[in-house]
Coordinates of C-alpha atoms in Angstrom, one line a residue:
X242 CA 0.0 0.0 0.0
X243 CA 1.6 3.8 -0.6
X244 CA 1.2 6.7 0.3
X245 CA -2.1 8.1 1.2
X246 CA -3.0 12.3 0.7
X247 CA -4.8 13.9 3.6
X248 CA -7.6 13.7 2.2
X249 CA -8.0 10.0 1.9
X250 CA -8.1 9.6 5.2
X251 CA -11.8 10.9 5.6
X252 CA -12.9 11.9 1.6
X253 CA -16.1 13.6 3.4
X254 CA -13.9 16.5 3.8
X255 CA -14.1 17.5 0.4
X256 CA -18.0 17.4 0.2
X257 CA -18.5 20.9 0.3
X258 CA -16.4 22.1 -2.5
X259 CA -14.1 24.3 0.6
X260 CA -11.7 23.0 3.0
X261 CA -11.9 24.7 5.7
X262 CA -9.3 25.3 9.1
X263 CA -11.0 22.3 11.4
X264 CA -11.2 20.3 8.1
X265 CA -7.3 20.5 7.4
X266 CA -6.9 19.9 11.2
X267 CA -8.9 16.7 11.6
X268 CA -7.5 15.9 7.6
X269 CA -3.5 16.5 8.4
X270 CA -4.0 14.5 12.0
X271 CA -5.7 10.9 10.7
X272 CA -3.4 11.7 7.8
X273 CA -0.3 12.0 9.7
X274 CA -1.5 9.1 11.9
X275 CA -2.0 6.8 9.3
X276 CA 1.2 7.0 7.6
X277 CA 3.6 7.5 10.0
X278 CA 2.2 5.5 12.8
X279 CA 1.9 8.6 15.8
X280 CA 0.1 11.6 16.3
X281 CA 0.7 15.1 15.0
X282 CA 1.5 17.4 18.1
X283 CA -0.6 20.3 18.2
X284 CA 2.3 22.8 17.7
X285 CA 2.9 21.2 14.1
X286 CA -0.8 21.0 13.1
X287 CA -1.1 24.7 13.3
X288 CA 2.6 25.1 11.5
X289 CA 1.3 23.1 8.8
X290 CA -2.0 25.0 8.8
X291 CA -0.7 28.7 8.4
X292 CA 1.5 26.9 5.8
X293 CA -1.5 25.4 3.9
X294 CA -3.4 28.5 4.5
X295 CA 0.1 31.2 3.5
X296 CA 0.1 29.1 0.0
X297 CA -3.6 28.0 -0.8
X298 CA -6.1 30.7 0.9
X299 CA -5.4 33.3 -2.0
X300 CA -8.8 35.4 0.0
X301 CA -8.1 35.4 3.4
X302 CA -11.5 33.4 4.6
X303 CA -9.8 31.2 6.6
X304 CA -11.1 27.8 4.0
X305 CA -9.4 26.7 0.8
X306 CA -11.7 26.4 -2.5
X307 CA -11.6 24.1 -5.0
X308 CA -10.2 27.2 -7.0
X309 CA -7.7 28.0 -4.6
X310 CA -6.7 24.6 -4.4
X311 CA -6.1 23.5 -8.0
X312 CA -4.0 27.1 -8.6
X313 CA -1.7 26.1 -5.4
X314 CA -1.4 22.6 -7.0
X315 CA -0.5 24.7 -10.8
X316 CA 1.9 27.1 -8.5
X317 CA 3.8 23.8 -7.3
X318 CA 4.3 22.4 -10.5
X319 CA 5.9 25.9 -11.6
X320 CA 8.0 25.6 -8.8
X321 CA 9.2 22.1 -9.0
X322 CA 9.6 22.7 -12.8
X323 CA 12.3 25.6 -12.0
X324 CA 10.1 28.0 -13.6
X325 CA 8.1 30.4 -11.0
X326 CA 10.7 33.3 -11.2
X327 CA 9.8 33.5 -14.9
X328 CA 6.9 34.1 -13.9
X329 CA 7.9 37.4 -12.1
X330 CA 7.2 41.3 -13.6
X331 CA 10.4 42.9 -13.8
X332 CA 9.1 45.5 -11.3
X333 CA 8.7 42.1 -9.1
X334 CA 12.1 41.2 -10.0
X335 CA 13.6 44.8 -9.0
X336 CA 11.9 44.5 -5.4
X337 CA 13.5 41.1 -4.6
X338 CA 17.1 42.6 -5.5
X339 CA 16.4 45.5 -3.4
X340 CA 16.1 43.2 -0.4
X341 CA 18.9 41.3 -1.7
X342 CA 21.2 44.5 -2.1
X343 CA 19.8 45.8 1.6
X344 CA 20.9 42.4 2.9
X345 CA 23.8 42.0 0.9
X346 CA 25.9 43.9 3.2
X347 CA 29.2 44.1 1.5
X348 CA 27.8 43.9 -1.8
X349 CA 29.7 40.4 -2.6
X350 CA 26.7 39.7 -4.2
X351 CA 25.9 36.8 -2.2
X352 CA 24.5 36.6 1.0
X353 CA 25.7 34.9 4.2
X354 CA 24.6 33.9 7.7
X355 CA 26.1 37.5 9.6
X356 CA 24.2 39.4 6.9
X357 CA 20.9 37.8 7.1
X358 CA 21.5 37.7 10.9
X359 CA 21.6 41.8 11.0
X360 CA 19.0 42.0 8.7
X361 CA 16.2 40.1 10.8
X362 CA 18.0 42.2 14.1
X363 CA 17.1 45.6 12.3
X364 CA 13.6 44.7 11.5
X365 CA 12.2 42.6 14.4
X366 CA 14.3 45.9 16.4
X367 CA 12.1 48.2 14.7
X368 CA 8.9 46.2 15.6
X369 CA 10.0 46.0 19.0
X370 CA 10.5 49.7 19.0
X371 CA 7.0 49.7 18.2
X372 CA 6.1 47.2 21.1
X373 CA 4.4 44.8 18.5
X374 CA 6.9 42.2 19.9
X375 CA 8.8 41.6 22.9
X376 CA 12.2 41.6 23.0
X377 CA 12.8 38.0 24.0
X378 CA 10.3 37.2 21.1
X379 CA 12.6 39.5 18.7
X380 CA 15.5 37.3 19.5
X381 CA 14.1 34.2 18.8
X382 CA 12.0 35.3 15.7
X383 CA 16.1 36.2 14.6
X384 CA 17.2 32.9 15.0
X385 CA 14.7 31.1 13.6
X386 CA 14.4 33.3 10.5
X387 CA 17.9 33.2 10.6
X388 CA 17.9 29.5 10.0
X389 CA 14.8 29.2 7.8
X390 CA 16.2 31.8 5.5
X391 CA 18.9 29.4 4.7
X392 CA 17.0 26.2 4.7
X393 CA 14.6 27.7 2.4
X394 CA 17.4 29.7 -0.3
X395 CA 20.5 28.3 -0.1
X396 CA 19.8 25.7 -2.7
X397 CA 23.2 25.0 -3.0
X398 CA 24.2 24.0 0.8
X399 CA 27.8 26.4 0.4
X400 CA 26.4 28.7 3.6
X401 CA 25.9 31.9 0.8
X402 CA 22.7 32.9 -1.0
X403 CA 23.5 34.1 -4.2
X404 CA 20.6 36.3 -6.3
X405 CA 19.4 33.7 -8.2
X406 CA 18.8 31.3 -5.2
X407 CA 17.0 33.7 -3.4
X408 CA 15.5 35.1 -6.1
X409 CA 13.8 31.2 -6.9
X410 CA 12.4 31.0 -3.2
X411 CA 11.3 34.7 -3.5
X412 CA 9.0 34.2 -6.7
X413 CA 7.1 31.7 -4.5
X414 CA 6.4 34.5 -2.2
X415 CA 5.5 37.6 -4.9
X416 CA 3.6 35.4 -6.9
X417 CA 1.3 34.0 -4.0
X418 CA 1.3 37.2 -2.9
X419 CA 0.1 38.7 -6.5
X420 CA -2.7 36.1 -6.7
X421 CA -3.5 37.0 -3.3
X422 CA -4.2 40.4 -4.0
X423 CA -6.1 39.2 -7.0
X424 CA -8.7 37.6 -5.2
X425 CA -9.2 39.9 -2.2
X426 CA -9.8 42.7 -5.2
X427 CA -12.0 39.8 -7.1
X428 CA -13.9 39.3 -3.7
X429 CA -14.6 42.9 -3.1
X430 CA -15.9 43.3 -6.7
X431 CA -18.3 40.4 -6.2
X432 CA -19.7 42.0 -3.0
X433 CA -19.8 45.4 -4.0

């Protein structure tokens, strides 16, 4: 027997045409428990939530339609095709290598650990300067974006993020956000 998807494990929770946040819950835990024998702690359900909902919830409603579902799916197979930064407006382009020139320190145009270090310092400073986080939160949020940063661009494994590395894991983000923007205006249009 292979692998199952989520959704196998209970196909009700497709009925309605929407997934939606107690559905991917319940869907992700029998799922997890199936094929790997233990259950999904609660810290890891929500991860994998806001991860499902980041990447598939292009309107914000908190459930993922059959729409939103099958252009995540299309979005993947860009990505695992090596072809989502082609995808990208060259104004789209131009933002990413602004953040990649303001983290890019001393402009070796790659992009190392110390560098991305500051860079998350400066900005979770700034929010707690705002007191939208505490400090001891600020210092933590460092490290771990610290680490995810390279997990996530340094396709390479060398410890340096060069521009078109980061530039590959951005496009993820521009697009999504893009279509994102897209719906919300499409929503707002339907109900206005």
């Amino acid at each position: 027997a292979g692998r199952s998807s989520p959704q196998d494990a209970n196909p009700t929770l497709m009925c309605a045409g929407f997934i939606t946040s107690a559905e991917f819950r319940e869907g992700e835990r029998r799922w997890h428990r199936q094929n790997h024998g233990e259950d999904l702690s609660e810290e890891e359900t929500e991860e994998r939530l806001r991860a499902w909902l980041r990447f598939r919830d292009l309107d914000g409603d908190q459930q993922v339609s059959w729409y939103e579902f099958a252009n995540a799916k299309a979005m993947i197979m860009l990505e695992s095709s090596g072809k989502m930064a082609a995808c990208l407006t060259e104004e789209e382009v131009e933002q990413a290598r602004a953040v990649f020139r303001e983290i890019d320190i001393d402009e070796s145009n790659t992009i190392c650990e110390t560098e991305v270090r500051a860079y998350y310092q400066k900005r979770y400073a700034q929010e707690v300067a705002l007191t939208l986080r505490s400090p001891v939160r600020a210092l933590q949020l460092v490290d771990d974006s610290v680490k995810r940063m390279f997990m996530s661009h340094d396709a390479s494994g060398d410890g340096l993020i060069d521009f078109d590395e980061f530039l590959a894991e951005e496009a993820k983000n521009l697009v999504m956000d893009r279509r994102r923007a897209a719906a919300v205006r499409e929503k707002l249009c339907d109900t206005g």
